[in-house]
Short mmCIF file of C-alpha atoms in Angstrom, two decimals:
data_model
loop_
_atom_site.label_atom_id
_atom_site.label_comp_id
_atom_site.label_asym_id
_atom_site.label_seq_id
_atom_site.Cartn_x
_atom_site.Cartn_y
_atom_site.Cartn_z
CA UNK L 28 48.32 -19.54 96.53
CA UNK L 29 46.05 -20.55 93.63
CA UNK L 30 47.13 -19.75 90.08
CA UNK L 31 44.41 -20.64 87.66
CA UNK L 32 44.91 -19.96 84.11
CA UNK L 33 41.68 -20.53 83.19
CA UNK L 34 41.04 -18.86 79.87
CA UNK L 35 38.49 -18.79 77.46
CA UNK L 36 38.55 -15.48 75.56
CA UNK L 37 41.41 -14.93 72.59
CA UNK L 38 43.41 -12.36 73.46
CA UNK L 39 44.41 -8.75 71.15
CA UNK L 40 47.90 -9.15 69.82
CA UNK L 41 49.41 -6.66 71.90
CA UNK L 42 52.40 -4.61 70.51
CA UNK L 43 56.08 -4.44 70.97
CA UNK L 44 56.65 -2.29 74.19
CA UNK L 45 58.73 0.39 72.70
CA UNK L 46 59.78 3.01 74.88
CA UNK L 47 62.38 5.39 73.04
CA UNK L 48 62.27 7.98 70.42
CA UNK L 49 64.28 7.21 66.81
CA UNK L 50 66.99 9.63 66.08
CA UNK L 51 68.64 8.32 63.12
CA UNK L 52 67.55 9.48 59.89
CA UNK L 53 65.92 6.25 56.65
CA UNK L 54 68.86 4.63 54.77
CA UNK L 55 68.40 1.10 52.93
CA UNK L 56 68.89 -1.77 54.88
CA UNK L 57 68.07 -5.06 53.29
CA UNK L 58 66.56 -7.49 55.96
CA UNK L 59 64.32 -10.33 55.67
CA UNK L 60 60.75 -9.92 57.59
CA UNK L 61 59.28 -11.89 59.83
CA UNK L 62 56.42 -14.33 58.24
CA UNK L 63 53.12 -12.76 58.93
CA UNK L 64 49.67 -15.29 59.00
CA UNK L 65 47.21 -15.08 56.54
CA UNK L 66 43.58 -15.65 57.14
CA UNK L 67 43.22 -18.56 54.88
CA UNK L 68 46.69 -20.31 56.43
CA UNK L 69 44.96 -19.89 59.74
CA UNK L 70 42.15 -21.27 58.88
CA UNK L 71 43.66 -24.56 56.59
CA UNK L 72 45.56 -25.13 59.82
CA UNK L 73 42.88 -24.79 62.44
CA UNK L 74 42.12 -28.55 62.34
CA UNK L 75 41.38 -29.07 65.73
CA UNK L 76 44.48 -31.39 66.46
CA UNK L 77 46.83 -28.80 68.22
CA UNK L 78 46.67 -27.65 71.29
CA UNK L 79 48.32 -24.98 73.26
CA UNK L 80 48.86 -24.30 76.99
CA UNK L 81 50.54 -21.92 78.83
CA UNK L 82 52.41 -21.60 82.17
CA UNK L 83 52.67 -19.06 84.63
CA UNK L 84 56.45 -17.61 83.76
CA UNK L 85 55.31 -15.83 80.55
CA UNK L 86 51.54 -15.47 80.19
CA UNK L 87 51.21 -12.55 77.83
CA UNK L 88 53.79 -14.13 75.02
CA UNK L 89 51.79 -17.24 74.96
CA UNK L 90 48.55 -15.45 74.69
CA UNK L 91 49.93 -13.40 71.58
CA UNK L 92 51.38 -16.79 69.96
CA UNK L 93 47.77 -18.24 70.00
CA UNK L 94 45.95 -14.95 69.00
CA UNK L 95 48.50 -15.13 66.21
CA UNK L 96 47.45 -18.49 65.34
CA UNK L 97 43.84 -17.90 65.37
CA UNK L 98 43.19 -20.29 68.17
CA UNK L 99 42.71 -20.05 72.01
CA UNK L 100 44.93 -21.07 74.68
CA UNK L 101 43.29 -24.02 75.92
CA UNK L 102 42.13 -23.97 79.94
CA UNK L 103 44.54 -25.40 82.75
CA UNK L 104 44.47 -25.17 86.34
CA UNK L 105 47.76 -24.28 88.01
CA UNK L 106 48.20 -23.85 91.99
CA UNK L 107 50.75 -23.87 94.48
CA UNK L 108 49.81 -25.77 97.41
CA UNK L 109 50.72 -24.46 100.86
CA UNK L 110 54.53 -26.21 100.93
CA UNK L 111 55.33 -24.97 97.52
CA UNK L 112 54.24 -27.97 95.44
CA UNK L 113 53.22 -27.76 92.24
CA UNK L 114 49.45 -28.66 91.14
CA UNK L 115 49.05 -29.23 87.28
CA UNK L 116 45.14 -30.20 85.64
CA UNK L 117 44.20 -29.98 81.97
CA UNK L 118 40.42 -28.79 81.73
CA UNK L 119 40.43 -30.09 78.35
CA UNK L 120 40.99 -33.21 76.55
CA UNK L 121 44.74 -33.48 74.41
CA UNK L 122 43.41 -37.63 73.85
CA UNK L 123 45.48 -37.86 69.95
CA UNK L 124 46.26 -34.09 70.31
CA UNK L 125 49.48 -32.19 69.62
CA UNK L 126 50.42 -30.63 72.12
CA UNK L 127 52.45 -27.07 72.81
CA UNK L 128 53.61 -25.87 76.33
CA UNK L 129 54.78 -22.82 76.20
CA UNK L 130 57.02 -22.23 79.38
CA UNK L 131 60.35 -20.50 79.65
CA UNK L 132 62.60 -21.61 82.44
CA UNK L 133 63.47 -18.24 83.49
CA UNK L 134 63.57 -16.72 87.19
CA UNK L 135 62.11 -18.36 89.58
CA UNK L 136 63.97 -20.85 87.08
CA UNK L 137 63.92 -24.08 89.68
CA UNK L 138 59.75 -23.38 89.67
CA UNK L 139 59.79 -22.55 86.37
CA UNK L 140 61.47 -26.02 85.49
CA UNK L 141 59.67 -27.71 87.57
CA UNK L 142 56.13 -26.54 86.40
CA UNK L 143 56.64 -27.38 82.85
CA UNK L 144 58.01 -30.88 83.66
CA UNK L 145 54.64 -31.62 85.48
CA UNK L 146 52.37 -30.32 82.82
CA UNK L 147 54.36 -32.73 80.17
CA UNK L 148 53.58 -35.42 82.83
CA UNK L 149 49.77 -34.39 83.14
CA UNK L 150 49.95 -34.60 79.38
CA UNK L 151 51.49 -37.63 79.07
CA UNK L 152 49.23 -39.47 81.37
CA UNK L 153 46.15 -37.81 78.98
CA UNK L 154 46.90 -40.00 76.19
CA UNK L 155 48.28 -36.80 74.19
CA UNK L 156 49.71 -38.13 70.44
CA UNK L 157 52.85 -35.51 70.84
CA UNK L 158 53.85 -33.33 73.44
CA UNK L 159 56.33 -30.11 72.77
CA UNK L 160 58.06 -28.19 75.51
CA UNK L 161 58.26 -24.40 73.90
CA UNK L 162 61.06 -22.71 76.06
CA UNK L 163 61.87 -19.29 74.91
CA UNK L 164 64.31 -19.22 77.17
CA UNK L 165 66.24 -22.12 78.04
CA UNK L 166 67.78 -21.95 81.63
CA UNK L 167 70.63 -23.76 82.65
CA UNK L 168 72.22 -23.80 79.32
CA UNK L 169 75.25 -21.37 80.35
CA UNK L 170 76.48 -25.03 82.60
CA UNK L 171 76.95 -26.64 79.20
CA UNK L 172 80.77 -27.91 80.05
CA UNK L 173 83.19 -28.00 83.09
CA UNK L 174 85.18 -24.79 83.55
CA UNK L 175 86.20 -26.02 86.64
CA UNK L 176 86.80 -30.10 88.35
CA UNK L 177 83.88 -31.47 90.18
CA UNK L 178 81.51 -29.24 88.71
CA UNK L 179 77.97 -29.92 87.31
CA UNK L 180 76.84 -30.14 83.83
CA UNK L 181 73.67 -29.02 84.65
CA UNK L 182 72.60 -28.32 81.34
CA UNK L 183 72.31 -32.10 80.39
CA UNK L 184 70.92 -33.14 83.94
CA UNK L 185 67.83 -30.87 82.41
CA UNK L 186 67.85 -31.67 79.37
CA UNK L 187 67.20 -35.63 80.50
CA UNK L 188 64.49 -34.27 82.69
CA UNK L 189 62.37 -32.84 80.41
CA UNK L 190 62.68 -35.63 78.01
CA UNK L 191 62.13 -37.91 81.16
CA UNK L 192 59.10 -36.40 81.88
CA UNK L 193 57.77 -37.40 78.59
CA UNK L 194 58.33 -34.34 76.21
CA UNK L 195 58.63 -35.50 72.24
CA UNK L 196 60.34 -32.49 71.11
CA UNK L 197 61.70 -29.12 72.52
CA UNK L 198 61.83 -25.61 71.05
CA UNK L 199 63.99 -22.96 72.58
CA UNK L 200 65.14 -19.77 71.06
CA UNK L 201 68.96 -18.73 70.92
CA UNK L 202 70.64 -21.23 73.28
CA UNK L 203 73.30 -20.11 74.47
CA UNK L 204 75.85 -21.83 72.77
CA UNK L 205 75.23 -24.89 70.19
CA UNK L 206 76.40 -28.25 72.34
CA UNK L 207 72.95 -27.45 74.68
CA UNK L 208 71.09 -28.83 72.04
CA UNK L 209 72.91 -32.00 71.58
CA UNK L 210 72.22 -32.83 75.25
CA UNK L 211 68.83 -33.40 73.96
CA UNK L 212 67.90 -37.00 73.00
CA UNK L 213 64.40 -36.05 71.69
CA UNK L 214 64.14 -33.49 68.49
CA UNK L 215 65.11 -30.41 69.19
CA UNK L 216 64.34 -26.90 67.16
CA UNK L 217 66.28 -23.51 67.85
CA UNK L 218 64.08 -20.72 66.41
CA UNK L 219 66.62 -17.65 65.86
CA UNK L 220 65.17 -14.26 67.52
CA UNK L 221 67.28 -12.23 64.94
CA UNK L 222 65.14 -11.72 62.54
CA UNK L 223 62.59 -9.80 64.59
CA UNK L 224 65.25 -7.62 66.13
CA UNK L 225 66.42 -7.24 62.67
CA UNK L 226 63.03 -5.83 61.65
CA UNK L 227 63.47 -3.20 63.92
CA UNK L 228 66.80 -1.99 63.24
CA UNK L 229 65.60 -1.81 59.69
CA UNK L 230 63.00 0.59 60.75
CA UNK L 231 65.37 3.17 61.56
CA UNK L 232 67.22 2.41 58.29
CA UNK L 233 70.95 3.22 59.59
CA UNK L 234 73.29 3.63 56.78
CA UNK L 235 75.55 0.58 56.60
CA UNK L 236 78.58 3.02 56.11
CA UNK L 237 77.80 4.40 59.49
CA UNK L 238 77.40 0.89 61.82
CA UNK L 239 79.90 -1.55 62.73
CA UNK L 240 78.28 -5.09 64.86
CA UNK L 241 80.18 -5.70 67.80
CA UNK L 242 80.25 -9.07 69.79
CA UNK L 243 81.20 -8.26 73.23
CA UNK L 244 82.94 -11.48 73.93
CA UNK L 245 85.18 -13.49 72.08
CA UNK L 246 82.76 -16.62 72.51
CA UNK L 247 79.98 -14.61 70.58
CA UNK L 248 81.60 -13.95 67.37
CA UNK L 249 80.36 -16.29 65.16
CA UNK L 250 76.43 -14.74 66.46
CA UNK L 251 77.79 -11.42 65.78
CA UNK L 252 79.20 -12.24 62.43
CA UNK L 253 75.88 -13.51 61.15
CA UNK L 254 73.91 -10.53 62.36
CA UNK L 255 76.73 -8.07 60.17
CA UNK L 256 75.91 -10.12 57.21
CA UNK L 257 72.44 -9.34 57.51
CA UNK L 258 73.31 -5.71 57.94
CA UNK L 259 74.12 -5.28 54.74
CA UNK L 260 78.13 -7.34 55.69
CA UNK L 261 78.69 -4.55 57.94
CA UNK L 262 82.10 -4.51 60.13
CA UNK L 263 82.57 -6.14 62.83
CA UNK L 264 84.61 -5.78 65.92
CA UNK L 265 85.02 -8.22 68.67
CA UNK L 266 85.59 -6.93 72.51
CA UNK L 267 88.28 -9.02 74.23
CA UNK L 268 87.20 -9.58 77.72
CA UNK L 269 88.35 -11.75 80.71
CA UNK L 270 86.24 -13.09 83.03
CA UNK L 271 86.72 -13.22 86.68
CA UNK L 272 84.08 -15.08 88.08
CA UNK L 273 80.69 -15.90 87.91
CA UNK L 274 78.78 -12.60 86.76
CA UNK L 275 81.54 -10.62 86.95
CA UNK L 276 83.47 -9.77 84.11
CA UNK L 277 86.21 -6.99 82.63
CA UNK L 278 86.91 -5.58 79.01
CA UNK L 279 90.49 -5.66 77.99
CA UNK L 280 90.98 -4.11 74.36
CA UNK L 281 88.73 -3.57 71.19
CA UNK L 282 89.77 -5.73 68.35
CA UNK L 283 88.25 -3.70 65.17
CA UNK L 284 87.85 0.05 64.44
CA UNK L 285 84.50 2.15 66.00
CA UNK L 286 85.82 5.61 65.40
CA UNK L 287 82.90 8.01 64.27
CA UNK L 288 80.22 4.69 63.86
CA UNK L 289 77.26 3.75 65.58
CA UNK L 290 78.00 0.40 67.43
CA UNK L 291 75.55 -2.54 67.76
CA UNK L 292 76.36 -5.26 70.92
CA UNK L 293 74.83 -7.98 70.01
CA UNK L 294 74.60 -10.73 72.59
CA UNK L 295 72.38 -13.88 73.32
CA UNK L 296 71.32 -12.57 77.05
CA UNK L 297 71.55 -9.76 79.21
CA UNK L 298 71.93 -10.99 83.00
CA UNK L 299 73.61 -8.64 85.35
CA UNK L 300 74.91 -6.23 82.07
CA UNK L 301 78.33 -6.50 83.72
CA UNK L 302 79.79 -7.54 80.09
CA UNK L 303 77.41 -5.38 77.80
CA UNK L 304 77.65 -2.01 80.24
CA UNK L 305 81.83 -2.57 80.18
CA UNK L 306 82.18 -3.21 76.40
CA UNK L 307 80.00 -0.40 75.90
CA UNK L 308 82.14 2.00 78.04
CA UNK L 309 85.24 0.59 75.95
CA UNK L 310 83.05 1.26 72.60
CA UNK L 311 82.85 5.17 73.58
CA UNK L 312 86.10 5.76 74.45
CA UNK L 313 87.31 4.30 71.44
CA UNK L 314 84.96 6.95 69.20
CA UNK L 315 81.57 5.41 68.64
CA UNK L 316 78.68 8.27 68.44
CA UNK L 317 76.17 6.04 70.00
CA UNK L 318 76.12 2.54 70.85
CA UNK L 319 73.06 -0.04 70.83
CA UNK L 320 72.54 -3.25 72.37
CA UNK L 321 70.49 -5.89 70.30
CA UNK L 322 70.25 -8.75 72.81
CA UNK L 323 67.39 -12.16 72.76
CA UNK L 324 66.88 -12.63 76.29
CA UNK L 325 66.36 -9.78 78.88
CA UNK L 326 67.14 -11.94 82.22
CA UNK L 327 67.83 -8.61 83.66
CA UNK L 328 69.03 -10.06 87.15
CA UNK L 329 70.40 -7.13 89.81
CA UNK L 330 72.02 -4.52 88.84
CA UNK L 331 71.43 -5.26 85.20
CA UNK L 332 68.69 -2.43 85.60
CA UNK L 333 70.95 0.28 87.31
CA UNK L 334 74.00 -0.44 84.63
CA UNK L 335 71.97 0.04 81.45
CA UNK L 336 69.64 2.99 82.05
CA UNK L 337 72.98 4.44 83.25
CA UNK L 338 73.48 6.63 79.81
CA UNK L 339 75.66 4.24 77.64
CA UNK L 340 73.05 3.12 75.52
CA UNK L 341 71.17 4.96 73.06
CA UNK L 342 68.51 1.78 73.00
CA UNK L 343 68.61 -1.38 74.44
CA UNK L 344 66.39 -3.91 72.30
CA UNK L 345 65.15 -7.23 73.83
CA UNK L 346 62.41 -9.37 72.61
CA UNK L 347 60.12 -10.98 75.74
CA UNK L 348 60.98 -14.11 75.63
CA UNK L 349 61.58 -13.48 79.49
CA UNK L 350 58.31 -11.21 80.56
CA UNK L 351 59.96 -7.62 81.67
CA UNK L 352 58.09 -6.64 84.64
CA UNK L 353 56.93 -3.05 84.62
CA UNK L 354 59.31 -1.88 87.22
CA UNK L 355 62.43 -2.95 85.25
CA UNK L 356 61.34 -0.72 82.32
CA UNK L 357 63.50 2.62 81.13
CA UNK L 358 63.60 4.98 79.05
CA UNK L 359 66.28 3.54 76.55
CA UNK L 360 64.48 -0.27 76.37
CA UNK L 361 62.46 -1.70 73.73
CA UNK L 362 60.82 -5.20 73.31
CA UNK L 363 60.19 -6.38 70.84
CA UNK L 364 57.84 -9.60 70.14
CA UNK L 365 58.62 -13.79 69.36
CA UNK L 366 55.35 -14.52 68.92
CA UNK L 367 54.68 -14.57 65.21
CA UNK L 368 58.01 -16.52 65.15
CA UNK L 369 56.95 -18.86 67.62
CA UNK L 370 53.42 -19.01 65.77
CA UNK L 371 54.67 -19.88 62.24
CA UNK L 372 57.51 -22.86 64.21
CA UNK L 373 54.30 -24.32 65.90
CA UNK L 374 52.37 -24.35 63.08
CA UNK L 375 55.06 -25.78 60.79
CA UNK L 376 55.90 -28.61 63.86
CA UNK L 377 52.06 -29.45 63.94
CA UNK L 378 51.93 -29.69 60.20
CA UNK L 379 55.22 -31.71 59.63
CA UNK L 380 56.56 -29.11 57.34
CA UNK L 381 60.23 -27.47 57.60
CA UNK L 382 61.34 -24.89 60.84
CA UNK L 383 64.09 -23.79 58.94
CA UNK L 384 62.67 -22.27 55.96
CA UNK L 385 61.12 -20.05 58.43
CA UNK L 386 64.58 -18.38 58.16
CA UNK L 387 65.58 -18.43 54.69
#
């Protein structure tokens, strides 16, 4: 089945998809905002030297990054021939270019892999000056070690094919843990979605005396720590869990003190909610008044769906670096967008200037 992406037209920036009421009253939380362009920084930049494609796993984000940037997605023909082969064609020239692909690896995650390692091919073979793999979400990173013997590291077996394909440098948001990035032997950027799920929670201004950050796993502590400190150095508590298998898990005890607070999970991913739905269950019995879950990447595999519109959660806020289909949405979700984030890291990549003072 054909899949052209042929666009011409720059797209409206379309809003985070935000599908719950607030309940909780304006207090003062101090948290940095996201960068927003200006219309003379877009236009310095637009030099004609950069350009940006998109592949079929997450259209919309990468037609909001380039409506950010004041540019339009350039045209490229994608198709799936009959045997489920993958068809790649620029439709414009990337000769001395800089080049973005913007392509998460997400589910179908073996086509979504493999489509982004032909387009760096088709751009390598057009002569383009740099070529950058943008992966919001980066699959494969949770195989980053051997739990077991005889087991695959498949995040490194990835990480050499995308740089084997011919990719300069990669930018991913949150990777699941840190070593996934040293895999890499071509520059690597993590862009931090905190700050634009940070933005939100300051909307609703909780009081800092009423909210305590919660990691759900022992493993995400240090992510959990630095999200506190942004909450005004809120509390933290940490969720001791043991894990039985793959994708199922089981809450032991609460480490920390959630009587009478409102408790934020905050967590890299959501897959199957088996470890967000349990700690959250642990969180009210142990006296929270309402719990939230502040999480990067909605993978929402089955029953993820089921388990978190199941009355736990007062919200559950994702951003879309994974698209959301419709059917998946309810009434306690909110996404919230990457795009200016991913806008600014593109434009300071393209530009040679610093990704991290993005985030100071």
């Amino acid at each position: 089945m054909s899949l052209d992406l042929l666009l011409s037209n720059r797209c409206e920036i379309p809003k985070a998809s935000q599908l719950s009421s607030a309940i909780l009253s304006l207090s003062s939380l101090k948290v940095p905002s996201v960068t927003h362009f200006s219309e003379n920084k877009i236009a310095e930049r637009a030099d004609g030297k950069v350009r940006l494609f998109s592949g079929t796993a997450n259209l919309p984000l990468a037609q909001e990054i380039a409506s950010y940037m004041g540019i339009e997605l350039c045209k490229i023909n994608i198709k799936r021939f009959a045997d489920g082969e993958i068809y790649v064609r620029l439709e414009e020239s990337v000769r001395g270019c800089n080049v973005f692909l913007v392509q998460p690896t997400c589910s179908p995650a073996n086509e979504n892999l493999m489509e982004l390692l032909v387009m760096i091919d088709a751009c390598r073979r057009a002569s383009a000056r740099s070529i950058t793999a943008v992966i919001p979400y980066f699959g494969y990173a949770r195989a980053d070690r051997k739990t077991q013997e005889r087991e695959s590291i498949a995040a490194k077996l990835v990480a050499n094919l995308i740089t084997a394909a011919g990719a300069n440098r990669v930018v991913a948001i949150d990777f699941h843990s840190g070593q996934a990035m040293g895999y890499f032997d071509i520059f690597v950027d993590q862009v931090y979605g905190q700050p634009v799920i940070l933005d939100y929670l300051a909307s609703k201004q909780i009081s800092p005396k009423d909210l305590v950050v919660v990691s759900p796993d022992v493993g995400g502590v240090a992510r959990a720590r630095g999200f506190a400190k942004k909450l005004s150095d809120a509390p933290l508590a940490i969720v001791d869990k043991r894990r039985q298998g793959h994708n199922i898990s089981e809450v032991m005890n609460l480490i920390g003190d959630v009587k009478g607070k409102i408790a934020v999970l905050v967590d890299d991913m959501i897959d199957t909610a088996g470890t967000i739905t349990n700690a959250a269950a642990l969180l009210h019995r142990e006296g929270a008044t309402a719990v939230y879950a502040c999480c990067t990447h909605a993978v929402f595999s089955p029953p993820a769906i089921e388990r978190l519109s199941g009355g736990l959660f007062q919200e559950v806020i994702v951003t879309n670096t994974v698209p959301v289909p419709e059917q998946n949405y309810f009434p306690e979700l909110t996404v919230v967008s990457v795009a200016n984030l991913l806008a600014e890291t593109i434009w300071h990549i393209h530009s040679d200037g610093s990704v991290s003072s993005i985030f100071k």
